[in-house]
Short mmCIF file of C-alpha atoms in Angstrom, two decimals:
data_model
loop_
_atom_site.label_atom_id
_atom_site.label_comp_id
_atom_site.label_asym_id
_atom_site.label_seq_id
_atom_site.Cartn_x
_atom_site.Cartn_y
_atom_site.Cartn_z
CA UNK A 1 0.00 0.00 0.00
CA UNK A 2 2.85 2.34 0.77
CA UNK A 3 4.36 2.16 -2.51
CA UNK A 4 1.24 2.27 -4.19
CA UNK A 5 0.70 5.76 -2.33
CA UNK A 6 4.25 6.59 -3.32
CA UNK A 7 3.47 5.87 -6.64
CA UNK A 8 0.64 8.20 -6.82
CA UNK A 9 2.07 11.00 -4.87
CA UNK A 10 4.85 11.21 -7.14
CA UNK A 11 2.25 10.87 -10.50
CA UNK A 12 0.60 13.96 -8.61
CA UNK A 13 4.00 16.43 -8.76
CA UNK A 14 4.86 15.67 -12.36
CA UNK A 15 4.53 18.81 -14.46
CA UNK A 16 1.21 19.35 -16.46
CA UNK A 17 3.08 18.31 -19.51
CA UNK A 18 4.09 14.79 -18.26
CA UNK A 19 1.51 13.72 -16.34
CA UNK A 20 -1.10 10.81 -16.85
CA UNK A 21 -4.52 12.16 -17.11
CA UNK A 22 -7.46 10.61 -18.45
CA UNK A 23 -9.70 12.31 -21.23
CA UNK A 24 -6.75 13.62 -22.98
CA UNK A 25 -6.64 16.44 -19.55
CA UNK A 26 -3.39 17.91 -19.49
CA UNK A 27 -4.28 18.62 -15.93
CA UNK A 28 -2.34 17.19 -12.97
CA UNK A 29 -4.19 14.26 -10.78
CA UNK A 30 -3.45 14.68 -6.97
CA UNK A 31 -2.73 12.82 -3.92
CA UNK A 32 -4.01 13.86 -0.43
CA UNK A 33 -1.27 14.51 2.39
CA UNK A 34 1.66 15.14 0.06
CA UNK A 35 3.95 17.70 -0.13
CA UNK A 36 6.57 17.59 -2.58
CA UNK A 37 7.31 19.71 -5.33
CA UNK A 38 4.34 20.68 -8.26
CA UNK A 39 6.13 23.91 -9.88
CA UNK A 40 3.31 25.38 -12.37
CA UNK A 41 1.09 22.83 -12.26
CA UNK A 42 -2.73 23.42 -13.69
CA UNK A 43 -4.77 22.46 -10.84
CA UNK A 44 -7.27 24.66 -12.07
CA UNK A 45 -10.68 23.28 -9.98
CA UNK A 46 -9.08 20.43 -8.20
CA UNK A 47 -10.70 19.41 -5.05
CA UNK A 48 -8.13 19.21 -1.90
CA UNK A 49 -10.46 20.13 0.62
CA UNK A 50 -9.11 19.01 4.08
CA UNK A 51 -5.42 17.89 2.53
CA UNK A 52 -2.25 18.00 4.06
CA UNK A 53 -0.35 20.00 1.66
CA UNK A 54 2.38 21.51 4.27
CA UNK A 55 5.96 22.80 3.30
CA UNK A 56 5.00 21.97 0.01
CA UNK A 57 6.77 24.02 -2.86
CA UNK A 58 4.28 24.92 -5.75
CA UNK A 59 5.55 28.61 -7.13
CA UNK A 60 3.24 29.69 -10.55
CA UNK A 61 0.96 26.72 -9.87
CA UNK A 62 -2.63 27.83 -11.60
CA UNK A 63 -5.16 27.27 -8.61
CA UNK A 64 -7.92 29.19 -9.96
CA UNK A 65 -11.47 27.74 -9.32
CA UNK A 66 -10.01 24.71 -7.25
CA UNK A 67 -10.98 23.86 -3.46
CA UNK A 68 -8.66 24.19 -0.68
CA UNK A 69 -11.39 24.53 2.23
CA UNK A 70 -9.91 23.22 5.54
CA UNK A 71 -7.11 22.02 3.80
CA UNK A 72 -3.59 22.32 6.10
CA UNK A 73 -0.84 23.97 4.22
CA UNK A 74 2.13 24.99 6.51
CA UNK A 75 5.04 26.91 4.87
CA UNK A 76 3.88 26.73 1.61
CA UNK A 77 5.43 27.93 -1.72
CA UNK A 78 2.98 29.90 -2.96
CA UNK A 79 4.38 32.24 -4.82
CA UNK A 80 3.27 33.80 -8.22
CA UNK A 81 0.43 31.25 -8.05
CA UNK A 82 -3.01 32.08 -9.95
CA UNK A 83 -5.91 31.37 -7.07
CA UNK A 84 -8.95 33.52 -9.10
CA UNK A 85 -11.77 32.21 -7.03
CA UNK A 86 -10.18 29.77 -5.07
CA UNK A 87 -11.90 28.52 -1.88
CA UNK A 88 -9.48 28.74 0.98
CA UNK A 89 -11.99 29.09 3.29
CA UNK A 90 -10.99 27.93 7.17
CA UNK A 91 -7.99 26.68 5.33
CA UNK A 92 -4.27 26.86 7.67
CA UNK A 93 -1.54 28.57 5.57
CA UNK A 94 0.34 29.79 8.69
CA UNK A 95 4.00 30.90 7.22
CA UNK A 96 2.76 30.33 3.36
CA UNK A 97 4.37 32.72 1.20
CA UNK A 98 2.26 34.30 -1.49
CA UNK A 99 4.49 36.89 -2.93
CA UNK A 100 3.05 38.46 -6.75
CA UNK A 101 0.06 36.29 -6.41
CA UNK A 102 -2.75 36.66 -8.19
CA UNK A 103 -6.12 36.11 -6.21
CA UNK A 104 -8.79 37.96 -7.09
CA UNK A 105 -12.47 37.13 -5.69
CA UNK A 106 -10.67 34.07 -3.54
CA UNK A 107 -12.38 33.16 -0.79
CA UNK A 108 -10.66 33.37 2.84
CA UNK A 109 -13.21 33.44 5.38
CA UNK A 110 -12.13 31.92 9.04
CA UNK A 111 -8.96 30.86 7.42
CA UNK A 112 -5.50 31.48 9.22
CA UNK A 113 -2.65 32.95 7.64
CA UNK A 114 -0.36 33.90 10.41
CA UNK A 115 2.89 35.33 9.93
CA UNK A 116 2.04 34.98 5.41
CA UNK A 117 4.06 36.67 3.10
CA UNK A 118 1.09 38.39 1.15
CA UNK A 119 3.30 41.11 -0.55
CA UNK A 120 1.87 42.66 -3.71
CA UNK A 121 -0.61 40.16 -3.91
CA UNK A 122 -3.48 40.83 -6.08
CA UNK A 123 -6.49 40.05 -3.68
CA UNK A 124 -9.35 42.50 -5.20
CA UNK A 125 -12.67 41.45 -4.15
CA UNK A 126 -11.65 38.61 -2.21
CA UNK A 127 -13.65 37.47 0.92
CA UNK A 128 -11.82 37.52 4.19
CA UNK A 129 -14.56 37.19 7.12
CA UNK A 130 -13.26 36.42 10.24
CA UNK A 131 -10.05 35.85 8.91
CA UNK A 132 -6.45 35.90 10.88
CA UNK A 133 -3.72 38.04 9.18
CA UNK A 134 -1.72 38.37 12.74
CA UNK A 135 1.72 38.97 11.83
CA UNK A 136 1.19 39.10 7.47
CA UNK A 137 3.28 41.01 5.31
CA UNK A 138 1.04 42.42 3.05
CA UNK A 139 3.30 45.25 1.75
CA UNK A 140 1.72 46.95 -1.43
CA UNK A 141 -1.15 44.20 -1.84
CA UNK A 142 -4.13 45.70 -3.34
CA UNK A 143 -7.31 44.24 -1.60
CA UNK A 144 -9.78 46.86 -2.88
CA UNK A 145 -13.38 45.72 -2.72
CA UNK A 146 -11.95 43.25 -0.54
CA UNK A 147 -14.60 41.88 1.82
CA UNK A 148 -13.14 41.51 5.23
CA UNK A 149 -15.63 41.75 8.14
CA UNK A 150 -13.70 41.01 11.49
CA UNK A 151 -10.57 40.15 9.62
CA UNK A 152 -7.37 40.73 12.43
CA UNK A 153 -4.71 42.51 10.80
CA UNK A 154 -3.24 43.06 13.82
CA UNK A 155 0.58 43.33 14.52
CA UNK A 156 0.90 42.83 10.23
CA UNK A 157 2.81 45.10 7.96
CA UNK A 158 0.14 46.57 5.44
CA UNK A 159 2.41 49.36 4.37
CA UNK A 160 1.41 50.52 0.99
CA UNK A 161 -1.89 48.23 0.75
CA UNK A 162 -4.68 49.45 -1.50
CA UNK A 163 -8.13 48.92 0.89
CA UNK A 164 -10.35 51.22 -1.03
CA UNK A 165 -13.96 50.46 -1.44
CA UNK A 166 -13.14 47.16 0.76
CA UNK A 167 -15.45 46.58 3.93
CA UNK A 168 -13.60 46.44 7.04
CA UNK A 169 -16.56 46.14 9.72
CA UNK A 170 -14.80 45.34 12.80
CA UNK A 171 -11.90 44.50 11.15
CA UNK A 172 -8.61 45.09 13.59
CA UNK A 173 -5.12 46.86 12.77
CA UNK A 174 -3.58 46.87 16.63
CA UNK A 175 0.35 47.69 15.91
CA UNK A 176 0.18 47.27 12.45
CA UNK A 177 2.37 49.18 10.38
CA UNK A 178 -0.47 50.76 7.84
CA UNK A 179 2.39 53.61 6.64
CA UNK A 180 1.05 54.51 3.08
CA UNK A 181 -1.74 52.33 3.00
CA UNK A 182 -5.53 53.93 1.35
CA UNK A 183 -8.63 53.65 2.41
CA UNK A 184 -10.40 55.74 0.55
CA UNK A 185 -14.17 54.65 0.32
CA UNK A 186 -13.87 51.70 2.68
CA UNK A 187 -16.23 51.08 5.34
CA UNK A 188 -14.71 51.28 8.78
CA UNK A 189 -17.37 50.90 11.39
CA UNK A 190 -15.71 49.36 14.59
CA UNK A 191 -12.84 48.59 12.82
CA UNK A 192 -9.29 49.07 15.39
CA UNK A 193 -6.38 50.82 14.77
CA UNK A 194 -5.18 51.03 18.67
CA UNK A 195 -1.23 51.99 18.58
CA UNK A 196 -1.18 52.29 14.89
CA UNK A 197 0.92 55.51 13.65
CA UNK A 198 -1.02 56.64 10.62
CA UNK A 199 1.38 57.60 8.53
CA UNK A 200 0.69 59.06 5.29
CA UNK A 201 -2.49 57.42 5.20
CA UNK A 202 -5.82 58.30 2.96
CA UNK A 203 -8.79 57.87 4.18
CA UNK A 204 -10.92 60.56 1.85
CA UNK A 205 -14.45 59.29 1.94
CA UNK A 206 -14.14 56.23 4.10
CA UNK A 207 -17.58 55.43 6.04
CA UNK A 208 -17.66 54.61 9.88
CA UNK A 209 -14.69 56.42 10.87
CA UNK A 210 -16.56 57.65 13.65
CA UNK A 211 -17.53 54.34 15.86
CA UNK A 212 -13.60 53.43 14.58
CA UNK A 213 -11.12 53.14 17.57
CA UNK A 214 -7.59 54.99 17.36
CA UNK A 215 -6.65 54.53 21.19
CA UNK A 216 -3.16 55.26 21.43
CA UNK A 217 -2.83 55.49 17.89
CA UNK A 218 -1.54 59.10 16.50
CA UNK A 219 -0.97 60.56 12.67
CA UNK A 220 1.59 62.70 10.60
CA UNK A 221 0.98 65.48 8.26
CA UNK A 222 -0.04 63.54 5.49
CA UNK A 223 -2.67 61.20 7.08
CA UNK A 224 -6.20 62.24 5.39
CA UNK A 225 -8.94 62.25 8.26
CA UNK A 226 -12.19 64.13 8.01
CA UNK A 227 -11.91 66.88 11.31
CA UNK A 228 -14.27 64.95 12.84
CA UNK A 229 -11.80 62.36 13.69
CA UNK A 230 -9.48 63.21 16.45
CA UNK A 231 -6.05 61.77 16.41
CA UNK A 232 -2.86 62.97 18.33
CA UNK A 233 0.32 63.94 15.92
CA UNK A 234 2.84 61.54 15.91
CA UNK A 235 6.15 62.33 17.66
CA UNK A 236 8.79 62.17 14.97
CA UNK A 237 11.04 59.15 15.49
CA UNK A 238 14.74 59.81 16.44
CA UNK A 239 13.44 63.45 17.83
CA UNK A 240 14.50 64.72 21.30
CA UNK A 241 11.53 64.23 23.08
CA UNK A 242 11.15 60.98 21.91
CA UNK A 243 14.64 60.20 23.52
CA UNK A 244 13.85 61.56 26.61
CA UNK A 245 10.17 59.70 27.14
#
């Protein structure tokens, strides 16, 4: 049985091109519980729902359509995949790196991504509800029209990331670094940004900034907030106060 599951595992990895598919499908058949190596595969609308997939290594596979729900993917190569679509919802990618992916309308919600390398992902209009970002690096990812209700950002690196027109109801920034970051149009009611410097900033026509919470949070010059939002200045790093405090 083992080297029948050997045999099939290792079937699964081989490159579009080479592998045996029925129907004439260039398309790659797949194993549950195997890692290994799949570098641009087409796995476009596999079903892997509840796999083990962890420390796998699958740069510029094409995911788009397929079904990762629940499935357990630990430090994952990830990067350049295509994922339009893909249902990664309650799915643990904890370490994954995702760098230049491109996932629009993916679908998140409850999953974990602790500590991912999302940076200059494309994740327009995906769906992250309730999802963990704790510790991401999402640096210049454009979620816009993202959907990310209670999504915890906290403590993640969103420098640079395009939010505009996403919904962030509840959604919570504590100690992220959000320097450069737009959310212009985006709906913020509840959302947290507690100890977040808001540096250079936009949020020009955001909704909800009013029930938002900016305890201990403080902005520079170039921070757009309507003047009904009252946050402190930021004390410029390196100054002489700061020194002394």
């Amino acid at each position: 049985m083992k080297r029948l599951f050997a045999a099939s595992a290792l079937l699964a990895c081989l490159p579009a091109g080479h592998a045996m598919a029925q129907d004439g499908s260039t398309r790659v058949a797949w194993a549950p519980s195997y890692g290994g190596s799949c570098e641009g595969c087409d796995m476009r609308g596999r079903n892997m729902s509840g796999w083990d997939v962890s420390s796998a290594n699958y740069p510029r596979v094409n995911l788009s359509g397929a079904l990762l729900r629940g499935t357990r993917a630990l430090e994952v190569d990830f990067s350049n995949i295509k994922a339009r679509q893909t249902d990664f919802r309650q799915a643990v990618l904890d370490g994954s790196k995702f760098p230049d992916a491109q996932m629009p309308d993916a679908r998140f919600d409850k999953a974990s991504l602790l500590n991912t390398d999302l940076s200059r992902t494309i994740m327009t209009g995906a769906k992250l509800h309730g999802a963990r970002l704790n510790g991401a690096t999402l640096r210049q990812a454009d979620l816009s029209q993202a959907r990310a209700r209670g999504a915890d950002f906290s403590g993640a690196n969103a420098s640079g990331v395009i939010f505009d027109g996403a919904d962030l109801t509840r959604a919570q920034f504590n100690n992220a670094v959000v320097s450069g970051a737009s959310f212009r149009q985006a709906d913020l009611d509840d959302a947290n940004f507690s100890h977040v410097r808001l540096m250079a900033v936009d949020f020009t026509q955001a909704e909800g900034l009013e029930t938002a919470i900016f305890d201990g949070a403080c902005k520079d010059t170039l921070t757009i907030l309507p003047e009904s939002v009252t946050v402190e200045s930021c004390t410029p790093e390196g100054s002489l106060l700061s020194k002394l405090q």
